[in-house]
Amino acid sequence: MLIVNAMKSLLTYLIEEKTECAFTQESELVQSYAINGVNPDYVLMPKTVQEISEALRAASKARTSIIPWGGGTRIHFGGNIISYNAALDVTHLHSILEYAPAELMIRVEAGAGIGVLNDVLRKNNQFIPLNPPFIEKATIGGILASNSWGYLREAYGTAKDFTLGLKFVCADGRVIQTGGIVAKNVAGYDITKLLIGSWGTLGVISEVALRVYPLPEVQSTGIIQFKNLSTCTEFLFELYNTHYSPSFAIVINKAFAQGTFILNNVSINDVPYYCIVGLDGLSETVQWQETSITNLSQKYSTEWMLISEQAGRMVRAILQNYQGTNKSVLCKVVSTRTGTINILDYVNTLQRESLIETLTFFDNGVSLIAISYLDEKSEIEKKVVLDMVMQLQHYSKLNEGYCILDSVPVWFKTKLLMRQQYPGEHIMKRIKNLFDPLTILNPGRYI
Amino acid sequence: MADSLPIHQYIHQIKQIIGDDGVIDDPVELLSYESDALQGVRSEPYAVIFPRTTEEVSAVVKILHKAGIPFVPRGAGTGLSCGCLPIGGGVVISLIRMNRILEIDVKNRYAVVEPGVINQWITDAVKSAGLCFAPDPSSGNASTIGGNVAENAGGPHTLKYGVTSNHILGLEMVLPDGEIVAIGGKTSETPGYDLVGIVTGSEGTFAIITKIIVKLVRLPETYVTFCAVFDSIDDAARSITGLFSAGIMPAGLEMIDRVFMKALNQAFDMHFPEDADALLIIELDGQLSGMETLKQRVIDAAHTYNVRSIETAVSDEERTRLWKARKLAFGAVGRISPCYFTQDGVVPRTKLPEIMRIIYDIGKKYNISIAMSFHAGDGNIHPCIPYDDRVPGAMENAIKAGTEILKACVDLGGSISGEHGIGAEKNNFMIWIYTDDDLACMMNLKKAFNPDGLLNPHKIFPETVQLKI
C-alpha cells in the first residue's frame, strides 16, 4: 500500500511540474534496471538538465527514493538496497557541449560515453586518460560519481586530477555549478571533488568539463617474471627510484595469470608473480626505457620480455576490465607501497591461495584481490570466504590501509555485518544530511 | 557572545594554557598582525595566540567557541586576499610555532608535517633522496604549508604537477568546536567523501589544520629552460596555445612583460631586453632521453609565432637565476612605485591576447602603467597595478582598475581567482561567477564544519546572500 501511495505521489508531482521528462513503469523496461534483484517502480528518462531538475523536485516532494543510472557498470557497488522507487537514467544526455583543443578542454553531458569522447579527441591527437572497466558502456557521469579508474591512473591520476568543473542537480532539484572551464580555479569550495566518488548520494552529475591530454606517440608493453614477491618488490622500488618512469607497473600473481589467460599469447614461464610494465611516450624515449629496464631486470636475475603490439593491447584490455571471476568476492585493498607488500604476503598465507587472484597497481598501493568460491550454496564455503575477507580487512587496517568490497555477490552483502569506519565519517554524514535531508538519493548504500 | 566576560579574561584563560610567551595582546605588537601581503587592508585582532601542539589549538578553540569569540588561523601572513584577517574583530591563531617535519617516508613517498613548516623546507628535506614537494608558489620561501593548503596554492609548475590539493593525502584538523579530527591518510585514496579535497582550499573557514600528510614526487632527471623574447605581446600570448596545439606539455610557462623586465634589470641586474614586449620562460622537465626532440619542437613552435630569440639556460645557475627573476618579479615593483595592487584572475588560454589588451587599455584609462608577470600556461594573470598611497585617490583607482580587470576575466569565460583565494577581498565578486543557488550550496556545506560561523567569518561569500533551506 505504501509503495502504491509513493507511486501515485510521484506521478502527481511529475504532472504538477509539467515536465517533459519521460517516465515509464512498463515491467520489462523496469526490470532491466534491477539492482541485486530489486526492481524500481519507475524509470525516469530525462533528456535535459531541466528535466533532471524537474524529476528530482517531484521526487523530493513525493519523498520517493532515486538511484541515478549511467551505463550501470558500477551500479551494484554499495550496501543492500533499502529503498528504490525510481531509477533516474541520465544516458539520454550525451552531447559534447564544447571542445577547445587549444584549451585542452572538453565539456560534455554526463551520459556521454568515454569511448565516444576519445574518438572525437583522437582526431586532434588528444585523449582523456580514464580507462575503467567496461569502458564501452561507462558514462562520464557514472565514472566520476564512482571515481572509477584503470591503469592510466598510475601516470595521469584520477578524475579528481583533471575535472575542471561540473554541473549537478541537488536532491531538491536545484542545479548547481561548481568549478568552471579554466585550468586553475580556487573561487569557492571545491565541491567538484566532493561530488566525484560520492556515488550519486549528494547530487546527480549532469555536465562535466575535463582537461584533455596529448596522446602518447607510441606504446610498449613488457613482462618480467619473478620467483618470489620480495625480489619483485625490490625490483619495483628500484625501478621507481630511477628516471625510467614507466606509465604503469602492475603485479599479478600466478592465479590471476591462469584465471584470466592474460599470458596465453605470450611464451612465458610459470612463476608466482609477473610484473607487467607499460611504457608510453616518444619513440626514442620508449626505446631507451626498454633498454634500461632490460638491464635492470638482468640485475635481478630475471628477464624483461617485450611483447608484440597486438599482445600488448590484449594484455592491457584484460588489466583494464578485470572484475574478479564469476564466482568471487572482489576486494579493493589500499595501502602504502610497503603495506601493500605485507598484504600480498599475507594473502599467500591464506589457505586457499590457489583461488585468490591479485592485481596490484604498485605505485599507488592499490590491489584488486578476488577470493573465489566454488559452491555458493555451501554455507561452509561462504563462511570461509567471509572469514578471509574479514581477516583481509583487519590486516589492511594494521597496515594503515583499507579493504573495500568492490564487486561482490548479493549473498555476501547480506552476511557482512560491518565495514571499516571511514576517517571523518561523522562529518560525511552531516554533509549527506545537508545535501539530501530527505535521503532520497541512493539511500543507505554508501554513507 | 555566548558568555559575557570581557575579552581580556578569556585571553587570560588562554595564557594559562599557552603561557604568557604564547600570546600577544599588546596593541603595538598587534600591528604586525593586522594585515597580510595585501597592502592597504587592515583589521586589528584582539590578540594573537601561538600554540605549539594540536592539543593547545583545540584547548584555545574550545575557550573561544564557548565564549562566542570569532577566531582566524594564520600562517606566515603572505596571503593576498585578507584570508587571515579578523574582519569584524576576533582572535588570530598563528600556527607558525608548529613548524616541525614529523616524518619522512621515502619508500612510500609521503611526509607528515606541521602547518607552520615553510613550503620550501619540505623539498629541502627530501631532495637528497631525489624527491620533492611539487607545489611551488612564488612565496614558497616564506609561506607555510598550512596556508598553502588553506588557499590551495598554485605556482609556476602547476601546469604539469597540479595545485596543492593534488598533493595532499591526509590532514589532521581542529574543528571550530575544538574537536580534533583526522581525514584521509597515508594512502593514495581513502573511502568515503573526499574531505581532504574540500578542506583544501577552504581558506581556513572549515577547520584549523594541525598536521598535513603531503605526497612526494620524484625530481626530474633533467630540465630545459627557455627564455623566449617576443617583439609583440600578441605573438607571445598566441604562442602559448601554439605550444599546446603542437602536443607540448611544458612543466612551467610564465610571461614577463616589458615593464617588469625593466624593473627586474634595475633591481636584480637581469639583462632582459627592454625594447621587447614580452618574454616567456618555458620549462620542460623529465627524462633526458627524448629531450632534444621536445626542445626542437618548442623552438619550432616559437618561431611560428615570430619569436625574436629563444635560448636555453646553459647551467643550473642560469636556470635558477631565471626562476628567481620570475618569482621575485613583484619584489622589483619598488623600482616602479612605493605600493602595488595585484589581481589573480584566470582566463581560457586562447583569451590571453584579448585580456592583455584589455588590461593595458584599463591602465590607460586610469593613467597607470600596469605591469604583467604571470602563469601564462594556466591563463592565470597577475597584473601588477602600481600606485603611490601618498597621492589622494591613487589606491582607489588601483582597486577600481583591478576590479575591472577581474570582471573582464569573467566576461571572457574565466574565474576571479586562480590561486590567491577569495578571502575578504573578492567575496562580493562571487556573484559574477556563481548563482545564488551555487553560493547557498557552498554555504550549506560550510555548516557541516562550521555551523556557528565563528571560524574565519566574513570570508568567501557576499554578505547579502541568504541561505536557502
mmCIF file of C-alpha atoms in Angstrom, chain A residues 224-437:
data_model
loop_
_atom_site.group_PDB
_atom_site.id
_atom_site.type_symbol
_atom_site.label_atom_id
_atom_site.label_comp_id
_atom_site.label_asym_id
_atom_site.label_seq_id
_atom_site.Cartn_x
_atom_site.Cartn_y
_atom_site.Cartn_z
ATOM 1 C CA ILE A 224 59.010 -9.578 -16.145
ATOM 2 C CA GLN A 225 58.830 -12.874 -14.231
ATOM 3 C CA PHE A 226 59.638 -13.265 -10.553
ATOM 4 C CA LYS A 227 60.133 -16.379 -8.477
ATOM 5 C CA ASN A 228 59.146 -14.610 -5.305
ATOM 6 C CA LEU A 229 57.439 -11.480 -4.075
ATOM 7 C CA SER A 230 60.463 -9.990 -2.317
ATOM 8 C CA THR A 231 62.577 -9.915 -5.496
ATOM 9 C CA CYS A 232 59.636 -8.480 -7.413
ATOM 10 C CA THR A 233 59.155 -5.653 -4.938
ATOM 11 C CA GLU A 234 62.863 -4.895 -4.643
ATOM 12 C CA PHE A 235 62.919 -4.553 -8.408
ATOM 13 C CA LEU A 236 59.906 -2.241 -8.324
ATOM 14 C CA PHE A 237 61.316 0.038 -5.643
ATOM 15 C CA GLU A 238 64.475 0.374 -7.672
ATOM 16 C CA LEU A 239 62.528 0.922 -10.878
ATOM 17 C CA TYR A 240 60.607 3.787 -9.332
ATOM 18 C CA ASN A 241 63.815 5.281 -7.956
ATOM 19 C CA THR A 242 65.208 5.588 -11.463
ATOM 20 C CA HIS A 243 64.105 8.038 -14.134
ATOM 21 C CA TYR A 244 62.751 5.245 -16.335
ATOM 22 C CA SER A 245 59.246 6.422 -15.382
ATOM 23 C CA PRO A 246 57.015 3.626 -16.632
ATOM 24 C CA SER A 247 53.397 4.555 -17.282
ATOM 25 C CA PHE A 248 52.425 1.672 -15.066
ATOM 26 C CA ALA A 249 53.948 -1.344 -13.325
ATOM 27 C CA ILE A 250 51.302 -3.851 -12.296
ATOM 28 C CA VAL A 251 51.997 -7.019 -10.339
ATOM 29 C CA ILE A 252 49.818 -10.067 -10.935
ATOM 30 C CA ASN A 253 50.025 -13.453 -9.251
ATOM 31 C CA LYS A 254 50.004 -16.847 -10.935
ATOM 32 C CA ALA A 255 46.334 -17.402 -10.111
ATOM 33 C CA PHE A 256 45.435 -14.196 -11.908
ATOM 34 C CA ALA A 257 47.532 -15.118 -14.929
ATOM 35 C CA GLN A 258 45.946 -18.550 -15.138
ATOM 36 C CA GLY A 259 42.421 -17.364 -14.399
ATOM 37 C CA THR A 260 42.401 -14.599 -16.985
ATOM 38 C CA PHE A 261 44.569 -16.319 -19.608
ATOM 39 C CA ILE A 262 46.367 -12.987 -19.817
ATOM 40 C CA LEU A 263 49.614 -14.617 -20.837
ATOM 41 C CA ASN A 264 48.134 -17.099 -23.265
ATOM 42 C CA ASN A 265 49.613 -15.378 -26.293
ATOM 43 C CA VAL A 266 52.958 -14.909 -24.611
ATOM 44 C CA SER A 267 55.597 -17.565 -24.347
ATOM 45 C CA ILE A 268 56.471 -17.285 -20.681
ATOM 46 C CA ASN A 269 57.314 -19.496 -17.698
ATOM 47 C CA ASP A 270 55.050 -20.423 -14.876
ATOM 48 C CA VAL A 271 56.168 -18.335 -11.885
ATOM 49 C CA PRO A 272 54.449 -16.988 -8.767
ATOM 50 C CA TYR A 273 54.495 -13.329 -9.863
ATOM 51 C CA TYR A 274 54.627 -11.291 -13.024
ATOM 52 C CA CYS A 275 55.174 -7.594 -13.410
ATOM 53 C CA ILE A 276 53.517 -6.027 -16.439
ATOM 54 C CA VAL A 277 55.120 -2.720 -17.368
ATOM 55 C CA GLY A 278 53.616 -0.166 -19.719
ATOM 56 C CA LEU A 279 55.710 2.445 -21.498
ATOM 57 C CA ASP A 280 54.076 5.345 -23.354
ATOM 58 C CA GLY A 281 55.642 8.403 -24.934
ATOM 59 C CA LEU A 282 58.085 9.498 -27.610
ATOM 60 C CA SER A 283 59.527 6.686 -29.699
ATOM 61 C CA GLU A 284 63.148 7.377 -28.694
ATOM 62 C CA THR A 285 62.193 7.645 -25.021
ATOM 63 C CA VAL A 286 60.312 4.343 -25.051
ATOM 64 C CA GLN A 287 63.249 2.627 -26.738
ATOM 65 C CA TRP A 288 65.594 3.968 -24.082
ATOM 66 C CA GLN A 289 63.203 2.812 -21.338
ATOM 67 C CA GLU A 290 63.050 -0.689 -22.844
ATOM 68 C CA THR A 291 66.843 -0.932 -22.884
ATOM 69 C CA SER A 292 67.146 0.420 -19.360
ATOM 70 C CA ILE A 293 64.538 -1.922 -17.918
ATOM 71 C CA THR A 294 66.167 -4.868 -19.683
ATOM 72 C CA ASN A 295 69.428 -4.010 -17.910
ATOM 73 C CA LEU A 296 67.682 -3.573 -14.572
ATOM 74 C CA SER A 297 65.917 -6.918 -14.945
ATOM 75 C CA GLN A 298 69.228 -8.667 -15.524
ATOM 76 C CA LYS A 299 70.481 -7.248 -12.256
ATOM 77 C CA TYR A 300 67.630 -9.174 -10.583
ATOM 78 C CA SER A 301 68.396 -12.361 -12.490
ATOM 79 C CA THR A 302 65.263 -12.142 -14.498
ATOM 80 C CA GLU A 303 64.270 -11.110 -17.955
ATOM 81 C CA TRP A 304 62.256 -8.280 -19.435
ATOM 82 C CA MET A 305 60.151 -9.682 -22.232
ATOM 83 C CA LEU A 306 58.829 -7.149 -24.671
ATOM 84 C CA ILE A 307 55.586 -8.355 -26.204
ATOM 85 C CA SER A 308 54.053 -7.539 -29.555
ATOM 86 C CA GLU A 309 51.756 -4.575 -30.031
ATOM 87 C CA GLN A 310 48.762 -6.822 -30.526
ATOM 88 C CA ALA A 311 49.557 -8.944 -27.475
ATOM 89 C CA GLY A 312 50.172 -5.747 -25.533
ATOM 90 C CA ARG A 313 46.721 -4.415 -26.414
ATOM 91 C CA MET A 314 45.138 -7.662 -25.310
ATOM 92 C CA VAL A 315 47.063 -7.676 -22.028
ATOM 93 C CA ARG A 316 46.125 -4.057 -21.333
ATOM 94 C CA ALA A 317 42.465 -4.784 -22.084
ATOM 95 C CA ILE A 318 42.414 -7.635 -19.574
ATOM 96 C CA LEU A 319 44.053 -5.467 -16.925
ATOM 97 C CA GLN A 320 41.542 -2.721 -17.638
ATOM 98 C CA ASN A 321 38.407 -4.853 -17.469
ATOM 99 C CA TYR A 322 39.240 -7.088 -14.530
ATOM 100 C CA GLN A 323 36.307 -7.517 -12.146
ATOM 101 C CA GLY A 324 37.145 -10.793 -10.458
ATOM 102 C CA THR A 325 35.740 -14.125 -11.553
ATOM 103 C CA ASN A 326 32.086 -15.072 -11.977
ATOM 104 C CA LYS A 327 32.219 -16.645 -8.513
ATOM 105 C CA SER A 328 34.352 -14.381 -6.413
ATOM 106 C CA VAL A 329 34.305 -11.636 -3.825
ATOM 107 C CA LEU A 330 36.416 -8.812 -5.243
ATOM 108 C CA CYS A 331 38.065 -6.530 -2.710
ATOM 109 C CA LYS A 332 39.947 -3.315 -3.383
ATOM 110 C CA VAL A 333 42.742 -3.079 -0.858
ATOM 111 C CA VAL A 334 44.505 0.245 -0.496
ATOM 112 C CA SER A 335 47.664 0.773 1.491
ATOM 113 C CA THR A 336 51.099 2.307 1.221
ATOM 114 C CA ARG A 337 53.569 0.553 -1.065
ATOM 115 C CA THR A 338 55.204 -1.267 1.832
ATOM 116 C CA GLY A 339 51.814 -2.027 3.329
ATOM 117 C CA THR A 340 50.715 -3.480 0.004
ATOM 118 C CA ILE A 341 53.683 -5.843 0.018
ATOM 119 C CA ASN A 342 52.751 -7.014 3.521
ATOM 120 C CA ILE A 343 49.194 -7.597 2.388
ATOM 121 C CA LEU A 344 50.242 -9.591 -0.668
ATOM 122 C CA ASP A 345 52.482 -11.653 1.596
ATOM 123 C CA TYR A 346 49.549 -12.208 3.891
ATOM 124 C CA VAL A 347 47.346 -13.311 1.017
ATOM 125 C CA ASN A 348 49.907 -16.018 0.351
ATOM 126 C CA THR A 349 49.338 -17.418 3.794
ATOM 127 C CA LEU A 350 45.591 -17.730 3.381
ATOM 128 C CA GLN A 351 44.830 -21.374 2.864
ATOM 129 C CA ARG A 352 43.023 -21.185 -0.378
ATOM 130 C CA GLU A 353 45.744 -19.285 -2.156
ATOM 131 C CA SER A 354 45.200 -21.107 -5.394
ATOM 132 C CA LEU A 355 41.800 -19.466 -5.624
ATOM 133 C CA ILE A 356 42.915 -15.934 -4.785
ATOM 134 C CA GLU A 357 43.781 -13.727 -7.756
ATOM 135 C CA THR A 358 45.684 -10.492 -7.134
ATOM 136 C CA LEU A 359 46.302 -7.485 -9.367
ATOM 137 C CA THR A 360 48.383 -4.725 -7.787
ATOM 138 C CA PHE A 361 48.933 -1.174 -9.004
ATOM 139 C CA PHE A 362 52.259 -0.823 -7.246
ATOM 140 C CA ASP A 363 52.880 2.933 -7.435
ATOM 141 C CA ASN A 364 49.536 3.820 -5.825
ATOM 142 C CA GLY A 365 49.430 0.884 -3.444
ATOM 143 C CA VAL A 366 46.086 -0.455 -4.670
ATOM 144 C CA SER A 367 45.357 -4.164 -5.091
ATOM 145 C CA LEU A 368 42.328 -5.912 -6.516
ATOM 146 C CA ILE A 369 42.026 -9.201 -4.652
ATOM 147 C CA ALA A 370 39.469 -11.730 -5.836
ATOM 148 C CA ILE A 371 38.635 -14.520 -3.392
ATOM 149 C CA SER A 372 36.873 -17.248 -5.305
ATOM 150 C CA TYR A 373 34.368 -19.830 -4.101
ATOM 151 C CA LEU A 374 33.123 -22.917 -5.867
ATOM 152 C CA ASP A 375 29.687 -23.559 -4.486
ATOM 153 C CA GLU A 376 27.542 -20.588 -3.467
ATOM 154 C CA LYS A 377 25.050 -22.939 -1.902
ATOM 155 C CA SER A 378 27.652 -24.199 0.581
ATOM 156 C CA GLU A 379 27.308 -22.347 3.874
ATOM 157 C CA ILE A 380 30.703 -23.664 4.943
ATOM 158 C CA GLU A 381 32.369 -22.234 1.872
ATOM 159 C CA LYS A 382 30.563 -18.925 2.301
ATOM 160 C CA LYS A 383 31.806 -18.723 5.869
ATOM 161 C CA VAL A 384 35.371 -19.437 4.795
ATOM 162 C CA VAL A 385 35.212 -16.602 2.248
ATOM 163 C CA LEU A 386 33.601 -14.264 4.758
ATOM 164 C CA ASP A 387 36.304 -15.023 7.332
ATOM 165 C CA MET A 388 39.012 -14.386 4.728
ATOM 166 C CA VAL A 389 37.572 -11.011 3.841
ATOM 167 C CA MET A 390 37.316 -10.022 7.476
ATOM 168 C CA GLN A 391 40.920 -11.076 8.032
ATOM 169 C CA LEU A 392 41.915 -9.046 4.992
ATOM 170 C CA GLN A 393 40.060 -6.036 6.378
ATOM 171 C CA HIS A 394 41.784 -6.414 9.717
ATOM 172 C CA TYR A 395 45.211 -6.873 8.155
ATOM 173 C CA SER A 396 44.709 -3.894 5.843
ATOM 174 C CA LYS A 397 43.853 -1.731 8.822
ATOM 175 C CA LEU A 398 47.033 -2.891 10.585
ATOM 176 C CA ASN A 399 48.917 -1.662 7.527
ATOM 177 C CA GLU A 400 47.203 1.749 7.662
ATOM 178 C CA GLY A 401 45.010 0.846 4.727
ATOM 179 C CA TYR A 402 41.515 -0.207 3.769
ATOM 180 C CA CYS A 403 39.790 -3.215 2.325
ATOM 181 C CA ILE A 404 36.710 -2.138 0.413
ATOM 182 C CA LEU A 405 34.256 -4.533 -1.147
ATOM 183 C CA ASP A 406 34.240 -3.852 -4.870
ATOM 184 C CA SER A 407 32.275 -6.450 -6.782
ATOM 185 C CA VAL A 408 30.509 -8.958 -4.542
ATOM 186 C CA PRO A 409 27.542 -11.328 -4.832
ATOM 187 C CA VAL A 410 24.303 -10.456 -3.097
ATOM 188 C CA TRP A 411 24.611 -13.299 -0.575
ATOM 189 C CA PHE A 412 27.886 -11.802 0.645
ATOM 190 C CA LYS A 413 26.402 -8.372 1.270
ATOM 191 C CA THR A 414 23.691 -9.806 3.451
ATOM 192 C CA LYS A 415 26.257 -11.693 5.517
ATOM 193 C CA LEU A 416 28.874 -8.994 6.070
ATOM 194 C CA LEU A 417 27.696 -7.029 9.062
ATOM 195 C CA MET A 418 30.313 -4.398 9.462
ATOM 196 C CA ARG A 419 32.563 -2.350 7.301
ATOM 197 C CA GLN A 420 35.584 -0.325 8.293
ATOM 198 C CA GLN A 421 34.723 3.135 9.580
ATOM 199 C CA TYR A 422 35.960 5.899 7.326
ATOM 200 C CA PRO A 423 38.066 8.720 8.806
ATOM 201 C CA GLY A 424 35.820 11.706 9.430
ATOM 202 C CA GLU A 425 32.699 9.656 8.733
ATOM 203 C CA HIS A 426 30.589 11.709 11.146
ATOM 204 C CA ILE A 427 31.349 14.770 9.006
ATOM 205 C CA MET A 428 30.430 12.836 5.874
ATOM 206 C CA LYS A 429 27.074 12.002 7.439
ATOM 207 C CA ARG A 430 26.493 15.679 8.218
ATOM 208 C CA ILE A 431 27.279 16.528 4.595
ATOM 209 C CA LYS A 432 24.866 13.866 3.383
ATOM 210 C CA ASN A 433 22.156 15.235 5.668
ATOM 211 C CA LEU A 434 22.756 18.779 4.471
ATOM 212 C CA PHE A 435 22.732 17.904 0.773
ATOM 213 C CA ASP A 436 19.970 15.316 0.911
ATOM 214 C CA PRO A 437 17.959 15.860 4.109
#
